[in-house]
Coordinates of C-alpha atoms in Angstrom, one line a residue:
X1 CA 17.5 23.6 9.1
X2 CA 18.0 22.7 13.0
X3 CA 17.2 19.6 14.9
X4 CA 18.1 19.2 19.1
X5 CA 19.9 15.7 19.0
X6 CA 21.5 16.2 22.4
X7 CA 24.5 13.8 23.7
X8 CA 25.7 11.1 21.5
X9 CA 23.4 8.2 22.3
X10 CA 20.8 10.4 23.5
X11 CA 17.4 10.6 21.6
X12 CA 16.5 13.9 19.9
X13 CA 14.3 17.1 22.2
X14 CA 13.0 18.4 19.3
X15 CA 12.3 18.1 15.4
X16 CA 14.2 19.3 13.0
X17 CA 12.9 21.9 11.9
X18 CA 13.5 23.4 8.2
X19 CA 12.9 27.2 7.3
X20 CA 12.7 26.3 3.7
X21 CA 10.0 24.7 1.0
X22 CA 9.3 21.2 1.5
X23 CA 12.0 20.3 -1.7
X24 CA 9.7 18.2 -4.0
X25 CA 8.5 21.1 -5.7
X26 CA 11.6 23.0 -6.5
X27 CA 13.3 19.1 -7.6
X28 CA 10.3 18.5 -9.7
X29 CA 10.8 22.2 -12.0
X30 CA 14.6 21.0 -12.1
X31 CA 14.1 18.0 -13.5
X32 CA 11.2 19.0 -15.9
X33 CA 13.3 21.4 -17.1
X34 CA 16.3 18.8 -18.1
X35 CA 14.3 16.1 -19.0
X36 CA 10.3 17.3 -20.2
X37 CA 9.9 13.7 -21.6
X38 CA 9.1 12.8 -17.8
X39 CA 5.8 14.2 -18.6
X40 CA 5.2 11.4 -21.1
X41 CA 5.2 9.4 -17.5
X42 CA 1.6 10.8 -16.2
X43 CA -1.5 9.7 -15.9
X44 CA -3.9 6.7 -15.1
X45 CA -2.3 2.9 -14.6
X46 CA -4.7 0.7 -17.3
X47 CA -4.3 -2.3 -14.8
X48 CA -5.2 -0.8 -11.7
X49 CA -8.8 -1.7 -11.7
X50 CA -7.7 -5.3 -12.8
X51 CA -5.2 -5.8 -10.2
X52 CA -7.2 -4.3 -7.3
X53 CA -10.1 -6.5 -8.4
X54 CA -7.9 -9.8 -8.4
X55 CA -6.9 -8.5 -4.8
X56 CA -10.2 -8.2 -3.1
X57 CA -11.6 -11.0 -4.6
X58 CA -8.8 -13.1 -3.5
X59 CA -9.0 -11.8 0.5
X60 CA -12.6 -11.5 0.2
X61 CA -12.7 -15.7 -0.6
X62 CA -9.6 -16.0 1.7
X63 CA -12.1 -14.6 5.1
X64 CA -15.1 -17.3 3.9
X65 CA -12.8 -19.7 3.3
X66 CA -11.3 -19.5 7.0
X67 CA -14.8 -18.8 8.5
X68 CA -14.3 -22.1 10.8
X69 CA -10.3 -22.1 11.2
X70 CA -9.2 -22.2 14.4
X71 CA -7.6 -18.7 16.1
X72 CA -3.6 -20.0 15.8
X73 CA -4.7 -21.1 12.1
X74 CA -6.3 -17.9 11.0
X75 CA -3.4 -15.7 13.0
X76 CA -1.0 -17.2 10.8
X77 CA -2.5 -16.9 7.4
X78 CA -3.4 -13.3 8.6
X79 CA 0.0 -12.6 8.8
X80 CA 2.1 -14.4 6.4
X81 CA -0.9 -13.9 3.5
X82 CA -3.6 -11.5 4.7
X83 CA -1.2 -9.2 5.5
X84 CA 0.1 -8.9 2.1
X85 CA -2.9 -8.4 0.3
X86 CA -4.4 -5.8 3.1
X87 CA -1.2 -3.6 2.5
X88 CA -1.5 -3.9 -1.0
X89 CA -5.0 -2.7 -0.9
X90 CA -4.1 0.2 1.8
X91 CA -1.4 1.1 -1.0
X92 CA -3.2 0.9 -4.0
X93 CA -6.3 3.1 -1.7
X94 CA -3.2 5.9 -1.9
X95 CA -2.5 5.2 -5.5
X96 CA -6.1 6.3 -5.8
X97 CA -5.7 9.0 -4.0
X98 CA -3.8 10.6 -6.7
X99 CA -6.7 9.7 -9.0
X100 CA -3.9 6.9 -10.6
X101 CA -6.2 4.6 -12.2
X102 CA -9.0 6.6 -14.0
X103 CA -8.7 10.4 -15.5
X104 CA -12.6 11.1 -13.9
X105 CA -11.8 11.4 -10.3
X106 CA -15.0 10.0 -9.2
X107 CA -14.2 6.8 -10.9
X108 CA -11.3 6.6 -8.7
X109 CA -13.2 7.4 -5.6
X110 CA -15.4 5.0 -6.1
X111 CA -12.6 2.0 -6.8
X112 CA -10.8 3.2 -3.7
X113 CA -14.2 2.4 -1.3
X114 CA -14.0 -0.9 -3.8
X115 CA -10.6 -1.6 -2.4
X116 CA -11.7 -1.0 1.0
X117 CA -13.7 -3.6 1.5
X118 CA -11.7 -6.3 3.0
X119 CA -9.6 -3.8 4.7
X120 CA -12.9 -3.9 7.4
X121 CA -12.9 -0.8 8.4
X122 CA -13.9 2.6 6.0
X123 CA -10.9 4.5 5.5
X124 CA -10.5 5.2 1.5
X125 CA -12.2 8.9 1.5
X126 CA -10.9 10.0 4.3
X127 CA -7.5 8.9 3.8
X128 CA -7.6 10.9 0.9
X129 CA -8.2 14.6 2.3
X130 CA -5.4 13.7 4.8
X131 CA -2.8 12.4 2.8
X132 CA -3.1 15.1 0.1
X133 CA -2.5 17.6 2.6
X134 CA 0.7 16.0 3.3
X135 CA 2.0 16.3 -0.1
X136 CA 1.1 19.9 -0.5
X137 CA 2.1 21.0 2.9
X138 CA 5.1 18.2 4.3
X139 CA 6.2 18.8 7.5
X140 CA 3.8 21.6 8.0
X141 CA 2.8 21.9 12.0
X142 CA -0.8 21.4 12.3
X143 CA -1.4 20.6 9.3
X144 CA 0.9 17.4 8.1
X145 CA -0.8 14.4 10.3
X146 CA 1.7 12.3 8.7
X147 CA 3.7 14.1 12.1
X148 CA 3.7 12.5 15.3
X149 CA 1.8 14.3 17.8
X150 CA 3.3 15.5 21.3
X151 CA 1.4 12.8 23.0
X152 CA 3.8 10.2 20.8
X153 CA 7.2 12.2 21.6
X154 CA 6.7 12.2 25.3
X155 CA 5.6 8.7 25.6
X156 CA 7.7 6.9 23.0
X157 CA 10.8 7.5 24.5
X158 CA 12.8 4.4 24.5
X159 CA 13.2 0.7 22.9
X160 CA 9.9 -0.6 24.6
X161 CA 7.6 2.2 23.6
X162 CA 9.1 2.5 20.2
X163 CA 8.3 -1.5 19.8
X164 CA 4.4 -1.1 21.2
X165 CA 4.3 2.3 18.8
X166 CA 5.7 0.1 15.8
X167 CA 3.2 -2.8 16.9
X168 CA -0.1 -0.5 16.9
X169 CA 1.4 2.2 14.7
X170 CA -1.7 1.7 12.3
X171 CA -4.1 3.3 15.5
X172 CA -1.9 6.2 15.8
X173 CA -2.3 7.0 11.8
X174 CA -5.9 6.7 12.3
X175 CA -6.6 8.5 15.0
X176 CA -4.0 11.2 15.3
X177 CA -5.9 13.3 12.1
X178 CA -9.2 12.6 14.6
X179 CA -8.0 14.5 17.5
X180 CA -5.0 17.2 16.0
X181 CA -7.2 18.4 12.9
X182 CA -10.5 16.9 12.8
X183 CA -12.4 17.4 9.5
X184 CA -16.2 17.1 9.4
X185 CA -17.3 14.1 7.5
X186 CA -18.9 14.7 4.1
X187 CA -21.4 12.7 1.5
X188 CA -18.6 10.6 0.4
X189 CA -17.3 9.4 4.1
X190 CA -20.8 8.6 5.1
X191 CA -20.9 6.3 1.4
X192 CA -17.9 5.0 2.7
X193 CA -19.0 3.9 5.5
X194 CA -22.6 2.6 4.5
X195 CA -20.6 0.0 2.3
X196 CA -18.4 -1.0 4.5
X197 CA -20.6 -1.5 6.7
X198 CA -22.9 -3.8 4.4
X199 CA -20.0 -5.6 3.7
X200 CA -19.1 -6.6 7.2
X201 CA -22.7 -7.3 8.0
X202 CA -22.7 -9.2 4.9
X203 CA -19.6 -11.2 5.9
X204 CA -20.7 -11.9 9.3
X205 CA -24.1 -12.8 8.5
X206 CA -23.2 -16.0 5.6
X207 CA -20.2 -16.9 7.2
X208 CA -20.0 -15.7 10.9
X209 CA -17.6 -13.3 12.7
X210 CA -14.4 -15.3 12.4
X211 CA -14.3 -14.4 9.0
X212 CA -14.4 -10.3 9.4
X213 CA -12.0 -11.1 12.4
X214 CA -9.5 -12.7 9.8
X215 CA -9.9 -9.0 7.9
X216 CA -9.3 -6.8 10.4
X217 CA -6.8 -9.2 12.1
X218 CA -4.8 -8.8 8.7
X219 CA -4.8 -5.4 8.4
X220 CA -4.0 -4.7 12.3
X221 CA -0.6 -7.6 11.8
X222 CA -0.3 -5.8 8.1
X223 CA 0.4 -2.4 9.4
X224 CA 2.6 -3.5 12.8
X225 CA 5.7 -5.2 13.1
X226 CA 6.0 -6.3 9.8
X227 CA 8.3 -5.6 7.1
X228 CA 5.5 -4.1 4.6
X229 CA 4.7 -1.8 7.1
X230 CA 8.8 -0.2 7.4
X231 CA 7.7 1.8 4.9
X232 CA 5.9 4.0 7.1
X233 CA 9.0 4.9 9.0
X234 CA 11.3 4.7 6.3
X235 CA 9.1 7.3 3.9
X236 CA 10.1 10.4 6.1
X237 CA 12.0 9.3 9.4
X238 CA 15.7 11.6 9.3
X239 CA 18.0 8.9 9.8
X240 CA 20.6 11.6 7.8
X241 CA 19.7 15.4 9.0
X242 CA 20.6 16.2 5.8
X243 CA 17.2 14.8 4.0
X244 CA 13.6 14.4 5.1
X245 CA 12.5 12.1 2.0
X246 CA 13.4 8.3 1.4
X247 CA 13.3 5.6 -0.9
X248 CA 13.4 2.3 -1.1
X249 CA 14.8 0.1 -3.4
X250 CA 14.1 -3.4 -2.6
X251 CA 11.9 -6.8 -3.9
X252 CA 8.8 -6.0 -1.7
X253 CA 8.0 -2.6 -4.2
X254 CA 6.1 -5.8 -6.5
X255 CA 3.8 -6.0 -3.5
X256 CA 2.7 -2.3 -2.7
X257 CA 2.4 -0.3 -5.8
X258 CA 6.4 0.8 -5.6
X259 CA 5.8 3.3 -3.0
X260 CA 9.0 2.6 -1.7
X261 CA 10.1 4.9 -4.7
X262 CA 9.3 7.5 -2.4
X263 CA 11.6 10.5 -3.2
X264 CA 10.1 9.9 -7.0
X265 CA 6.4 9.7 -5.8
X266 CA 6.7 12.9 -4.2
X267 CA 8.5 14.7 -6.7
X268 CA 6.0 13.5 -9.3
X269 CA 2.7 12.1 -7.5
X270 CA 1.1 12.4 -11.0
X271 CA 3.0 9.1 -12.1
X272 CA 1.5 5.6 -11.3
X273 CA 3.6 3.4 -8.9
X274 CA 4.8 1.0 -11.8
X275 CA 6.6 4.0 -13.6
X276 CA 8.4 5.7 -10.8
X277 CA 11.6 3.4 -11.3
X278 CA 11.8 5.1 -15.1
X279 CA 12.0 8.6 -13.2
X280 CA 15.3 7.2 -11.4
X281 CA 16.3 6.0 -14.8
X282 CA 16.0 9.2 -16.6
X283 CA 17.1 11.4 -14.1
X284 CA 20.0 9.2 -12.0
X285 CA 21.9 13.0 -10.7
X286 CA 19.2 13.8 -8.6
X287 CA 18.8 10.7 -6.6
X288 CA 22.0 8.8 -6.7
X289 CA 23.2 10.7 -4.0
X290 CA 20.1 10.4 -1.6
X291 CA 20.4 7.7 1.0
X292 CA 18.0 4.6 0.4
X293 CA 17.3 1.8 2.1
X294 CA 17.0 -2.3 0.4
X295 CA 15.0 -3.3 3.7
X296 CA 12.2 -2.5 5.0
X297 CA 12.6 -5.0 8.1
X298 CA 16.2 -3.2 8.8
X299 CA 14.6 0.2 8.7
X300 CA 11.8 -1.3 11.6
X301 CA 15.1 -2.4 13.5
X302 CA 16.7 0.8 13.0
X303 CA 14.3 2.6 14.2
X304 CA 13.5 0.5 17.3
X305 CA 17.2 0.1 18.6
X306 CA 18.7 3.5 17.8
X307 CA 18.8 5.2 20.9
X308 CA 19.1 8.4 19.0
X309 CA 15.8 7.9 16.5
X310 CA 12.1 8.0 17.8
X311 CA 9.4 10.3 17.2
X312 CA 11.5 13.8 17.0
X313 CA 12.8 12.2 13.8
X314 CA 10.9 14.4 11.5
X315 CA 10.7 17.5 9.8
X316 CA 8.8 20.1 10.6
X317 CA 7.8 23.9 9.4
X318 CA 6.1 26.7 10.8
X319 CA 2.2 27.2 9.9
X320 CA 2.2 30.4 10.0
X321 CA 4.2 30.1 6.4
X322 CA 1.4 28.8 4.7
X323 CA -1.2 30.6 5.7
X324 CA -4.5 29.4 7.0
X325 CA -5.9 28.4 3.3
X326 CA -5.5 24.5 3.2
X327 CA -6.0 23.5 -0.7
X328 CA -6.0 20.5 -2.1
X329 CA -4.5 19.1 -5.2

């Protein structure tokens, strides 16, 4: 493992970069191995479907209900309500991903472009390919987009930049997949997009365009500067050189389908989010001596005021590795 931190004070030139396996794999055979009754932990979440439906109906009401609110009116609901349930949905789309709420994939496919909707823009299916690949290949150059891209580490340099990257981080997650490893749309994106589509015609048609603005308005505040959104920088920023995965264990994991178990997730993706506290139960020795984090807002500040963190703070490994074969699971 090496990483260039330069001076104290001073933020990092390079990654770190890691000539081993991403360690999920080799930590999820350990603890199988000790403790098999983990296995007993897999498989679908029953309530899913219920909890996601509760969700979009609620935002759905939520846009016609505020489809004459003034802009200051509809900013703040956006952000201290909208928010919340946008997030949740976005998390509960990467629950899906994992096929966490049905054993027929399709099923879960189709529940995921369900959850989309008041997201307002299609993302589900693509998400998906993208975020599958970072499980099987973390830190991978090239291939993990879950990586900042050299654009981001010359240009987010200091406390400014790092506070516009936090604000409009959500843009850089969506389009840095688009321009480092584009993918060519399939069946399923074009779905995707038809409904989402009808959906905001729908919206904007019966109720007018303040109500799709209230949508995208809470996803765009959702995934900013707000503390839901710290998880994106707390998941896999390298605040200790020593480890490239984090958790955390705080109140908000009720809201986003407990990803902040995050060490858990990827050492055992195949278990829902409202089972990866038992994990830590069972098996306590392999996480007690991880660092963690019990805010999400602190790990925002962290991030922006540390002259020493910015985008460098990652892992990486060398493609050639892996080979050229991108499978996923």
């Amino acid at each position: 493992m090496s990483g260039e931190s330069g001076e104290e004070g001073v933020m990092a030139t390079d990654f770190f970069w890691s000539y081993t396996d991403e360690p999920h794999a080799s930590r999820r055979r350990q603890i199988l191995s000790k403790y098999p009754q983990i296995k007993e932990l897999f498989g679908p979440d029953p309530w899913a479907f219920a909890k996601i439906t509760l969700v979009v109906l609620l935002q759905l009401w939520t846009a016609c209900s505020l489809n004459n609110a003034g802009w200051l009116k509809m900013l703040v609901v956006a952000y201290f309500f909208g928010s919340i349930l946008n997030h949740n949905l976005f998390l509960a789309i990467h629950e899906l991903s994992h096929n966490l709420a049905f054993s027929t994939p399709v099923y879960n496919r189709w529940l995921g472009i369900f959850a989309n909707l008041p997201v307002g823009v299609p993302m589900s299916v693509t998400f998906q390919k993208y975020h599958l690949e970072h499980h099987r290949f973390q830190g991978v150059d090239g291939i993990d987009m879950d990586i900042p891209s050299s654009v981001e580490t010359k240009v987010v340099r200091n406390i400014f930049a790092k506070s516009i990257w936090v604000l409009f981080q959500l843009f850089f997650y969506a389009f840095r997949p688009v321009f480092l490893n584009p993918k060519p749309p399939g069946l399923w994106e074009f779905t995707n997009l038809a409904i989402q589509l009808a959906l905001d015609a729908a919206l904007v048609y019966f109720y007018g365009w303040k109500s799709l603005a209230y949508l995208i308005l809470s996803t765009f505040v959702g995934g900013g500067m707000h503390p839901m959104a710290g998880h994106f920088i707390s998941e896999h920023y390298i605040f200790n050189p020593d480890q490239e995965t984090y958790s955390y264990y705080g109140p908000l994991n009720l809201l986003t389908w407990s990803v902040g178990y995050h060490n858990e997730h990827h050492d055992f993706p195949r278990i829902p989010g409202h089972k990866l506290h038992k994990v830590k139960q069972i098996a306590p020795e392999f996480y007690e001596n991880f660092s963690s984090y019990k805010s999400w807002s602190q790990v925002i500040y962290m991030y922006i005021m540390d002259r020493t963190v910015g985008p460098f703070s990652r892992m990486k490994r060398k493609a050639t590795k892996y080979g050229t074969t991108k499978k996923e699971e």
